Each structure stands twice: as C-alpha cells, then as structure tokens.
XYZ file of C-alpha atoms in Angstrom:
560
model
C -9.578 52.565 72.030
C -10.571 56.101 72.928
C -9.643 56.483 76.602
C -10.934 59.985 77.184
C -11.962 63.187 75.464
C -11.971 66.727 76.847
C -13.951 69.501 75.188
C -13.756 73.157 76.115
C -15.751 76.073 74.689
C -17.221 74.219 71.717
C -20.759 75.424 70.854
C -22.954 74.895 73.967
C -20.231 72.877 75.710
C -18.279 75.011 78.161
C -16.261 72.197 79.667
C -16.823 68.462 79.327
C -14.716 65.382 79.970
C -15.639 61.740 79.408
C -13.658 58.617 80.245
C -14.794 55.828 77.908
C -14.763 52.085 78.519
C -13.815 49.167 76.270
C -16.747 47.527 74.509
C -20.069 49.309 74.037
C -20.566 52.920 75.174
C -23.994 54.556 74.702
C -24.666 58.291 74.840
C -28.179 59.607 75.365
C -29.769 62.944 76.141
C -32.409 65.392 75.061
C -32.310 66.990 71.636
C -29.887 69.897 71.572
C -28.042 68.806 74.692
C -24.775 68.424 72.808
C -24.583 64.743 71.814
C -23.805 65.358 68.151
C -21.519 68.249 69.105
C -19.478 65.755 71.099
C -19.178 63.550 68.003
C -18.196 66.589 65.944
C -15.550 67.423 68.550
C -14.124 63.926 68.164
C -14.054 64.564 64.429
C -11.843 67.598 65.056
C -9.065 65.506 66.615
C -9.372 63.157 63.629
C -8.635 65.997 61.210
C -12.002 67.356 60.073
C -12.284 70.926 58.880
C -13.246 73.573 61.407
C -14.123 77.279 61.516
C -14.234 79.759 64.352
C -18.059 79.432 64.378
C -17.719 76.455 66.727
C -16.236 78.608 69.497
C -18.627 79.163 72.370
C -20.066 82.677 72.510
C -17.958 84.901 74.726
C -14.840 82.704 74.489
C -11.698 83.432 72.529
C -10.678 79.835 71.888
C -11.987 76.270 71.662
C -9.955 73.224 72.692
C -10.505 69.517 72.065
C -8.124 66.907 73.432
C -8.376 63.109 73.184
C -6.283 60.126 74.221
C -6.219 56.895 72.218
C -4.738 53.710 73.598
C -2.793 51.766 70.970
C -1.711 48.429 72.385
C 0.326 47.614 69.280
C 1.259 50.272 66.750
C 0.774 49.193 63.110
C 3.882 49.597 60.992
C 2.242 52.163 58.714
C 1.137 54.243 61.721
C 4.562 53.989 63.383
C 6.267 55.078 60.163
C 3.968 58.081 59.725
C 4.462 59.196 63.331
C 8.222 58.718 63.144
C 8.432 60.868 60.019
C 6.605 63.613 61.953
C 8.971 63.294 64.943
C 6.260 61.890 67.241
C 7.144 59.233 69.810
C 4.459 56.730 70.818
C 4.365 54.526 73.900
C 0.966 52.804 73.727
C -0.831 56.165 73.727
C -1.585 58.868 71.170
C -2.771 62.169 72.638
C -4.145 64.659 70.129
C -4.817 68.283 71.052
C -6.486 70.777 68.754
C -7.066 74.435 69.519
C -8.834 77.140 67.514
C -8.868 80.849 68.301
C -11.560 83.374 67.441
C -9.059 84.940 65.019
C -9.176 81.726 62.981
C -5.716 80.500 63.924
C -5.314 76.905 64.992
C -2.785 74.752 66.802
C -2.466 70.980 66.602
C -0.189 68.702 68.584
C 0.281 64.926 68.721
C 1.970 63.683 71.899
C 3.143 67.227 72.498
C 4.694 67.669 69.023
C 3.284 70.368 66.742
C 1.622 68.781 63.723
C -0.320 69.742 60.565
C -3.961 68.783 60.067
C -2.938 66.298 57.386
C -1.167 64.227 60.037
C -4.480 63.871 61.911
C -6.200 62.762 58.711
C -3.429 60.228 58.123
C -3.783 58.871 61.658
C -7.590 58.787 61.704
C -8.022 55.412 59.895
C -5.865 53.739 62.557
C -7.645 55.311 65.512
C -11.369 55.671 64.900
C -14.147 55.554 62.335
C -17.096 57.931 62.620
C -20.252 56.807 60.839
C -22.993 59.310 60.407
C -23.472 62.537 58.523
C -20.780 64.800 57.154
C -17.122 64.463 56.210
C -16.246 62.492 59.325
C -17.849 59.324 57.974
C -15.085 56.864 57.140
C -17.194 55.497 54.298
C -16.816 58.784 52.470
C -13.013 58.797 52.647
C -11.334 58.122 49.270
C -10.073 54.567 49.081
C -12.095 53.433 52.112
C -14.137 51.002 50.024
C -11.117 49.175 48.634
C -9.541 48.962 52.084
C -12.705 47.439 53.525
C -13.051 44.994 50.618
C -9.415 43.913 50.912
C -9.807 43.284 54.634
C -13.055 41.392 54.123
C -11.493 39.180 51.455
C -8.244 38.602 53.369
C -6.246 40.354 50.640
C -4.384 42.859 52.792
C -0.965 41.210 52.332
C -1.385 41.082 48.552
C -2.670 44.675 48.492
C 0.405 45.779 50.452
C 2.653 43.926 47.986
C 0.921 45.699 45.100
C 1.465 49.022 46.856
C 5.183 48.296 47.357
C 5.513 47.123 43.751
C 3.843 50.302 42.487
C 6.315 52.411 44.422
C 9.179 50.387 42.968
C 7.861 51.024 39.440
C 7.607 54.760 40.138
C 11.161 54.786 41.510
C 12.569 53.117 38.389
C 10.541 55.435 36.174
C 12.106 58.385 37.965
C 15.585 56.897 37.574
C 14.985 56.295 33.878
C 13.714 59.831 33.323
C 16.818 61.170 35.029
C 19.099 59.010 32.909
C 17.338 60.016 29.713
C 18.301 63.601 29.575
C 18.057 64.811 25.999
C 20.941 63.897 23.680
C 21.637 67.572 23.103
C 22.053 68.228 26.814
C 24.323 65.227 27.286
C 26.456 66.072 24.256
C 26.796 69.689 25.345
C 27.954 68.617 28.776
C 30.272 66.034 27.268
C 31.974 68.687 25.143
C 32.421 70.914 28.176
C 34.032 68.071 30.101
C 36.304 67.025 27.225
C 37.572 70.603 26.869
C 38.049 70.924 30.608
C 39.922 67.627 30.896
C 42.087 68.474 27.899
C 43.266 71.570 29.725
C 43.631 69.921 33.129
C 45.258 66.728 31.907
C 47.548 68.701 29.573
C 48.749 70.736 32.525
C 50.156 67.548 34.156
C 49.238 68.861 37.569
C 51.233 67.762 40.576
C 50.379 68.622 44.150
C 52.541 71.447 45.648
C 54.367 71.956 42.342
C 53.708 75.699 42.456
C 55.345 76.001 45.874
C 58.363 73.999 44.721
C 58.764 76.136 41.590
C 58.432 79.360 43.573
C 61.273 78.204 45.815
C 63.402 77.229 42.805
C 62.713 80.556 41.092
C 64.077 82.375 44.120
C 67.283 80.332 44.005
C 67.805 80.666 40.238
C 67.231 84.408 40.196
C 69.863 84.864 42.947
C 72.372 82.261 41.715
C 75.332 84.638 41.300
C 74.764 86.231 44.664
C 74.502 82.808 46.321
C 77.773 81.632 44.672
C 79.613 84.821 45.679
C 78.453 84.659 49.284
C 79.283 80.949 49.593
C 82.805 81.538 48.161
C 83.366 84.369 50.617
C 82.232 82.194 53.539
C 84.721 79.475 52.529
C 87.526 81.943 52.000
C 86.960 83.801 55.242
C 86.849 80.582 57.217
C 89.535 78.492 55.552
C 91.109 79.466 52.289
C 92.592 82.958 52.300
C 95.469 84.398 54.319
C 94.359 85.227 57.794
C 91.314 82.897 57.547
C 89.389 82.274 60.727
C 90.037 78.547 61.212
C 93.892 78.703 61.028
C 93.838 81.736 63.299
C 91.575 79.893 65.784
C 94.087 77.057 65.895
C 96.640 79.485 67.366
C 93.995 80.730 69.818
C 93.287 77.212 71.096
C 97.074 76.604 71.509
C 97.287 79.616 73.804
C 94.187 78.453 75.776
C 95.814 75.072 76.352
C 98.963 76.760 77.620
C 96.886 78.868 79.980
C 95.164 75.746 81.235
C 98.426 74.134 82.138
C 99.047 77.016 84.498
C 95.490 77.832 85.580
C 93.022 74.885 85.410
C 90.072 77.270 85.063
C 90.904 77.586 81.342
C 90.490 73.859 80.800
C 86.683 74.206 80.586
C 87.111 76.183 77.370
C 89.675 73.774 75.962
C 87.084 70.992 76.266
C 84.819 72.816 73.747
C 87.576 73.101 71.128
C 86.711 69.966 69.153
C 82.991 70.795 68.845
C 83.561 74.416 67.819
C 86.251 73.585 65.275
C 84.170 70.750 63.820
C 81.154 73.053 63.223
C 83.291 75.739 61.604
C 85.029 73.227 59.331
C 81.615 71.721 58.319
C 80.367 75.216 57.503
C 83.477 76.005 55.442
C 83.306 72.792 53.395
C 79.500 73.122 52.898
C 80.023 76.659 51.551
C 82.741 75.356 49.153
C 80.554 72.472 47.883
C 77.433 74.674 47.654
C 79.243 77.155 45.441
C 80.517 74.397 43.136
C 76.981 72.848 42.828
C 75.286 76.028 41.671
C 74.835 75.359 37.969
C 71.892 77.168 36.393
C 71.010 76.034 32.902
C 70.521 78.876 30.451
C 66.814 79.721 30.122
C 65.807 77.860 33.304
C 64.349 80.974 34.890
C 62.198 81.572 31.823
C 60.968 77.981 32.004
C 60.012 78.379 35.663
C 58.178 81.649 35.018
C 56.252 80.108 32.137
C 55.234 77.059 34.172
C 54.157 79.186 37.141
C 52.061 81.301 34.776
C 50.287 78.170 33.539
C 49.658 76.979 37.072
C 48.321 80.381 38.181
C 45.825 80.393 35.313
C 44.699 76.859 36.164
C 44.303 77.776 39.830
C 42.239 80.900 39.083
C 39.965 78.959 36.752
C 39.493 75.788 38.786
C 39.220 76.560 42.459
C 42.053 78.813 43.636
C 44.739 76.219 44.402
C 46.270 73.099 42.880
C 44.442 70.749 45.255
C 41.071 72.100 44.069
C 42.135 71.923 40.439
C 43.248 68.297 40.805
C 39.920 67.433 42.530
C 38.045 69.155 39.695
C 39.991 67.118 37.158
C 39.166 63.838 38.900
C 35.482 64.741 39.289
C 35.195 65.781 35.649
C 36.793 62.546 34.513
C 34.316 60.543 36.640
C 31.379 62.536 35.236
C 32.575 62.033 31.685
C 32.862 58.295 32.294
C 29.328 58.302 33.706
C 28.032 60.118 30.636
C 29.864 57.719 28.328
C 28.308 54.810 30.196
C 24.843 56.420 30.450
C 23.482 54.383 27.586
C 24.428 51.155 29.340
C 22.953 52.412 32.612
C 19.782 53.537 30.861
C 19.391 50.104 29.329
C 19.919 48.464 32.745
C 17.318 50.711 34.366
C 14.927 50.036 31.503
C 15.288 46.300 32.033
C 14.690 46.677 35.774
C 11.644 48.830 35.068
C 10.135 46.250 32.719
C 10.672 43.485 35.261
C 9.108 45.662 37.989
C 6.118 46.415 35.764
C 5.663 42.744 35.027
C 5.701 41.918 38.750
C 3.231 44.711 39.469
C 0.898 43.693 36.672
C 0.905 40.042 37.721
C 0.058 40.884 41.341
C -2.442 43.613 40.419
C -4.363 41.296 38.064
C -4.523 38.634 40.777
C -5.708 41.256 43.269
C -8.438 42.348 40.851
C -9.601 38.754 40.435
C -9.774 38.224 44.188
C -11.532 41.546 44.676
C -14.264 40.636 42.191
C -14.951 37.388 44.027
C -14.862 39.086 47.432
C -17.144 41.908 46.213
C -19.883 39.420 45.349
C -19.529 37.740 48.749
C -19.602 41.079 50.566
C -22.700 42.207 48.659
C -24.519 38.973 49.588
C -23.437 39.157 53.234
C -24.523 42.775 53.637
C -27.800 42.120 51.834
C -28.683 39.585 54.535
C -28.058 42.146 57.267
C -30.018 45.076 55.818
C -33.632 43.954 56.472
C -33.054 43.549 60.205
C -31.762 47.141 60.301
C -34.946 48.698 58.804
C -33.476 48.716 55.311
C -35.584 45.914 53.746
C -35.760 47.499 50.301
C -32.206 48.729 50.266
C -29.826 47.674 47.550
C -26.070 47.632 47.900
C -23.769 47.342 44.904
C -19.991 47.361 44.783
C -19.051 48.839 41.436
C -15.477 47.701 40.776
C -13.934 49.397 37.744
C -10.654 48.083 36.363
C -8.324 50.134 34.186
C -5.258 48.173 33.105
C -3.537 51.400 32.055
C -3.790 52.746 35.604
C -0.800 51.786 37.732
C -1.874 53.091 41.109
C -0.745 52.003 44.559
C -4.135 50.374 45.161
C -3.872 48.318 41.978
C -5.785 48.593 38.742
C -9.144 49.098 40.432
C -11.416 51.825 41.642
C -14.365 50.965 43.860
C -17.551 52.899 44.390
C -20.203 51.824 46.871
C -23.679 52.347 45.469
C -26.813 52.448 47.602
C -30.535 52.657 47.097
C -32.927 52.752 50.017
C -36.192 52.512 48.076
C -37.790 50.217 45.529
C -37.487 51.470 41.966
C -34.533 53.714 42.685
C -31.273 52.849 40.959
C -28.297 52.540 43.299
C -26.251 55.710 43.389
C -23.020 56.718 45.134
C -23.491 56.280 48.848
C -22.520 59.811 49.853
C -25.271 61.309 47.653
C -28.129 58.955 48.457
C -28.033 57.788 52.066
C -29.354 59.911 54.899
C -27.380 60.149 58.125
C -29.361 57.380 59.786
C -29.263 55.117 56.746
C -25.538 55.666 56.400
C -24.940 54.752 60.052
C -27.087 51.607 59.861
C -25.565 50.620 56.570
C -22.085 50.991 58.066
C -23.283 48.964 61.016
C -24.225 46.179 58.608
C -20.846 46.396 56.875
C -18.922 46.349 60.136
C -21.018 43.450 61.423
C -20.096 41.431 58.363
C -16.432 42.390 58.708
C -16.341 42.193 62.513
C -13.229 40.014 62.383
C -11.255 42.916 60.982
C -7.877 42.585 62.726
C -7.379 46.322 63.025
C -9.375 46.872 66.189
C -10.284 50.525 66.673
C -12.963 52.873 67.950
C -16.219 52.851 65.968
C -18.562 55.791 66.435
C -22.181 55.685 65.259
C -24.322 58.817 65.126
C -28.022 58.744 64.180
C -27.897 54.968 63.835
C -31.493 54.844 65.113
C -32.998 57.501 62.826
C -36.373 56.332 61.539
C -36.491 52.988 63.353
C -38.022 51.550 66.488
C -39.402 48.425 68.114
C -37.953 45.140 66.905
C -35.493 46.883 64.570
C -34.077 48.823 67.491
C -33.380 45.536 69.261
C -31.613 44.262 66.137
C -29.472 47.384 65.994
C -28.579 46.922 69.658
C -27.589 43.319 69.025
C -25.373 44.379 66.102
C -23.683 47.037 68.214
C -23.060 44.475 70.919
C -21.532 42.040 68.416
C -19.173 44.740 67.175
C -18.255 45.665 70.746
C -16.755 42.208 71.210
C -13.993 43.225 68.760
C -13.988 47.022 68.722
C -14.701 49.803 71.131
C -18.111 51.150 70.068
C -19.500 54.595 70.903
C -23.080 55.234 69.845
C -25.407 58.200 70.150
C -28.995 56.998 70.417
C -32.498 58.308 71.100
C -34.034 54.864 71.595
C -34.305 53.209 75.017
C -34.180 49.730 73.440
C -30.678 50.445 72.077
C -29.553 52.288 75.213
C -30.451 49.284 77.338
C -27.679 47.225 75.723
C -24.817 49.375 76.968
C -22.583 48.358 79.873
C -21.358 51.996 79.845
C -24.170 54.566 79.605
C -23.603 58.329 79.561
C -26.256 61.026 79.746
C -25.646 64.464 78.283
C -27.912 67.226 79.536
C -28.276 70.987 79.257
C -28.292 73.087 82.393
C -28.455 76.824 83.047
C -25.799 78.450 85.189
C -25.368 82.196 85.650
C -27.647 82.931 82.746
C -25.774 80.668 80.302
C -26.634 77.274 78.865
C -24.047 74.609 79.581
C -23.677 70.917 78.855
C -22.814 68.318 81.444
C -22.190 64.574 81.154
C -22.933 61.884 83.734
C -21.853 58.226 83.814
C -25.067 56.502 84.921
C -25.329 53.801 87.548
C -28.238 51.337 87.600
C -30.730 53.796 89.110
C -29.589 56.478 86.733
C -30.051 54.185 83.762
C -33.561 53.280 84.877
C -34.430 56.960 85.129
C -32.871 57.848 81.763
C -34.587 54.989 79.913
C -37.890 55.937 81.538
C -37.416 59.550 80.394
C -36.630 58.367 76.859
C -39.883 56.354 76.850
C -42.246 58.707 78.671
C -40.888 62.167 77.930
C -41.003 65.040 80.413
C -43.300 63.262 82.898
C -41.712 60.033 84.054
C -44.275 57.615 85.454
C -43.710 54.591 87.619
C -45.006 52.518 84.737
C -42.245 53.912 82.529
C -39.646 53.182 85.212
C -40.892 49.615 85.525
C -40.683 49.190 81.767
C -37.116 50.531 81.907
C -36.206 47.982 84.572
C -37.617 45.205 82.399
C -35.484 46.360 79.464
C -32.351 46.364 81.599
C -33.101 43.019 83.227
C -33.687 41.141 80.006
C -31.108 38.389 79.412
C -28.562 39.632 76.944
C -25.379 37.827 76.079
C -22.298 39.580 77.441
C -24.274 42.517 78.795
C -23.511 43.664 82.338
C -26.136 45.933 83.954
C-alpha cells in the first residue's frame, strides 16, 4: 500500500504531505484545488514522463517522494531491484526531483535509478486509472496480464515465459556455433600452422635457461680444463704442492703444542682443513677429466637457442607463454573439429525447447480464449450499474503461431464502445477519462481476488454520473478496498460518504500566492465537506442534515 506521499513545488502545490490508510481513501475538493495534480504527482514516482512545466512558478525544482509498504516482495520485483542494487525491507521509497534546467534525479531506497526502473516497478506497486499515460490499462501487455490472472493462468504464463527465454538462449548458442564455414576453415588453418610450429619445436619449460648455461660451459671448456688442472697440481700433484707442504706445517704445530699447549687449538683444526683441501684437489682432477665437448656441440646449442628465441618473440616473450599458447591453440582446434557435433547437439536441444514452448503456448492460448469469454460476460454484467448501460466490451485475442514471444502466441487488445451503434474500438482511443475509470472499476471488481494486492487509484471515476449510479460506484470501490488499498478522487458526495479515510484538498492564498493544503477530515469535517459538495458555496443546515444522513446510512464494513 501507499503509506505516504510528499509533494513540493508541483504546479499550485507548494508543499503537501498525506499519510494514507489501508482500504478506501477518498479525496475531495473544489475544482482546481490540486486533486488531479496529486494523482499526476503519484504518476511521477511510477515513472511517467515529466517536463519542467510542472515546477511551481518561482521555484527552481520540484520534488515528489512516496513510500510503499510491501509486506512480501514478489520474486520478479525482488529480482529487478537486486539487479539495480536496491535493498528492500518491506518498504520501497521512491524520490523524484526535477530542476528548472530540465535535469532530473531519481532514487529508490536511496540508490540512484533510471526512469525505466520506476516503470518496471509500477505494476507491482500501484495502478492509476483515469486519463493519460498513467492508466495501467494503456500499458502494453496489461490486458494479457489481467486475463491470465482472471483465468488463473499465471503459473502457466510464467512457464511459457521461461520456456521462451530458453528457446532464445539456445538460438543464440546455435548462431554462435554456426559461424560460416569459411571463417571456421580460415581459423582452423591458422591453428594448424601455429601448432605445427609449436609442436615441432618440442618446447620444454626452462630449456632456454639450461642451454644458456651449457653454452657458457662449452665455449670456455679449454679454460675450465686448464684452471682445474692447475688447481689440482698446485694443491697435490707437482713438486712443492700445497698439501704436502701443509703436512710439514702441521707437524711443526704439533711439536709446538707439546711445549706450549696454546698451539693445540690450531692442531685440532688440522683434520677439517686438510679434508677440505684434499676434496678440492680431487674434485679439480675429476672435473678436468670429465670435460668432454663433442665436436659441433656449441653450434647445436646456438641453433637451438635461436629457434627458442624466435618462438618466444612470436608467442608471448617466454617459453611459459609459448607453451600456454600451444595448449590453448590445441584446445581451440579440438573445439573447432568438434563444432559440428556440438552444433547438432544444440540443434536437438533447441528443437526440444521449441516443442515444449509450443505445447505450453497452445494450451495457454486455449485457456485464454475460454477465460476471455468469461471475463467479457462478467464485465458486461457490471457495466450497467456504473452508468455504462450501452457499453460494449470485447477482448480481441489474436494468435500468431509464428510469433514466439515471452507472453505466448497471443496479442490482446481491449475494445470498447460506449454508445449504441458504435463499433468497439481500442480502449485508449474511445473511452473518456471517466468511462475509462469506471470501466477499470468494473474490471477490478470482477478480478477482485487478484492475489497481487496493490494500490488502486481512480481519477474521474464519477464523471457524468450521479444518484443511484454514484451509490453503485461507491459500493464497487468498497468491495475493492477489502482486497486492495483504493485511492479515489471524487466530486460526488454519495461516493465520498463511503470512505473511512476522507481527505479534503483546498486552495488558500498566502502572501499573495495560491497554495494547496490537505486535511484529514473527522466526522464534523466530513459533514461539512459533503454539505459543501451538495449545496455549493452556501452551506445550509438542510445540506448538513442530508450529509449526516448519507454518513449514517448502514454500509457494510464502513466506519464513520
């Protein structure tokens, strides 16, 4: 339900705030006081178009803010809000601002949002029935939604919608898999050439680093052998070598230690020092003997490094990248080679999905045709009591089995004729504001058990009626208010007398400017307002007594 709305600097409204009640809310007031402007302001937070003309003269911006209570968030609404980054905890607060420069700002629960988000949310929050684009009847697809709810086909309609999306997904997958044969063959040739080069190179991780190290050794083989031989000779092999000479040194140290114990600390290190020197000498001897460079080995290394450098430059800069490129190319080539099989699999899935869609869509069409006849008959019974005795209502359901839309194979147009001899025509082009509101009232009365409880707003519902018909309209509004929150603008005291919550909008002058104010009426206030609506500018005691009689009449579920 709509909990409250705040309007600032919109047309004649400088500042206005209304807290609404569950059930039936009636708004009355003199012509031009701002009643319809209030409805238009509500339309703004539901996504209607707006221009800077609505901004109150002398102001630089207009602001409309509204809070909707959502006891349980429908899955579709929750999904749409989540995709927009909006969190909801049983309340949706919409704020819309327009500046005189034509720039606008929209937020939903404090999160900046586009106007399209408001239009997407509107069907879940409120329906406005009257003149202009705000009427929910004029929204594309509204007729099918109403018919599906009336006929209890919402689950099947949702299944058709899901099936349609599945078909579209498989069609997209198939189109992707069916790239032209020329494109696939061209790419295949590129991959075959690439893999021939990469596979032929027999790449091995870190091979270039290993070869670079080997090249350094091979190119300095003679120098390495000479130096190793000299190390062995100097330590062990030639006359005057270090190790034999050190043996004589250690003998003298031991003799010194026998006389002076302070030398014994050095004697203790003899074994370790001699062992390291002997290991070094024998390693140098063995190293020299192991150096055996095959003729041409350096040329082989240079040639291999040249191949690897070319591969690295061409495929990523290092061997790791080149190896990854090879593996990825092989996987892509395998995918291309198996594309025909995949395309056939997708094609089979697509045909099965189309068959499922068609079966459900045909059943939905059949149920819609039956429900359309029932809805036409039910509405026809309601129209005379709402001052539409000659009106005709036709649901024109057109089926195109080549159309695979999310709403099924059908398109629905609501046709209306208010006068004898006139052929029914599309509702938006034939019904006046009052007729449209009363007609929607008849539709909603028939479909009052609609599970998606929301706020219903009726503007001009009483245009061209009075007397007994006004009572009938009031009764219909009261019936709807048992399921939905209903907000109605009315000029008739008979209708206004039905409302548990009655608001009066009036124009006042303050500091040379016209302003609009709203008052929640108590019992005395309601008596006075109904008397004014009956008698005009001069309210007589007779009119007040008549107003009391209207309010005191027994009405089911009406609290006065």
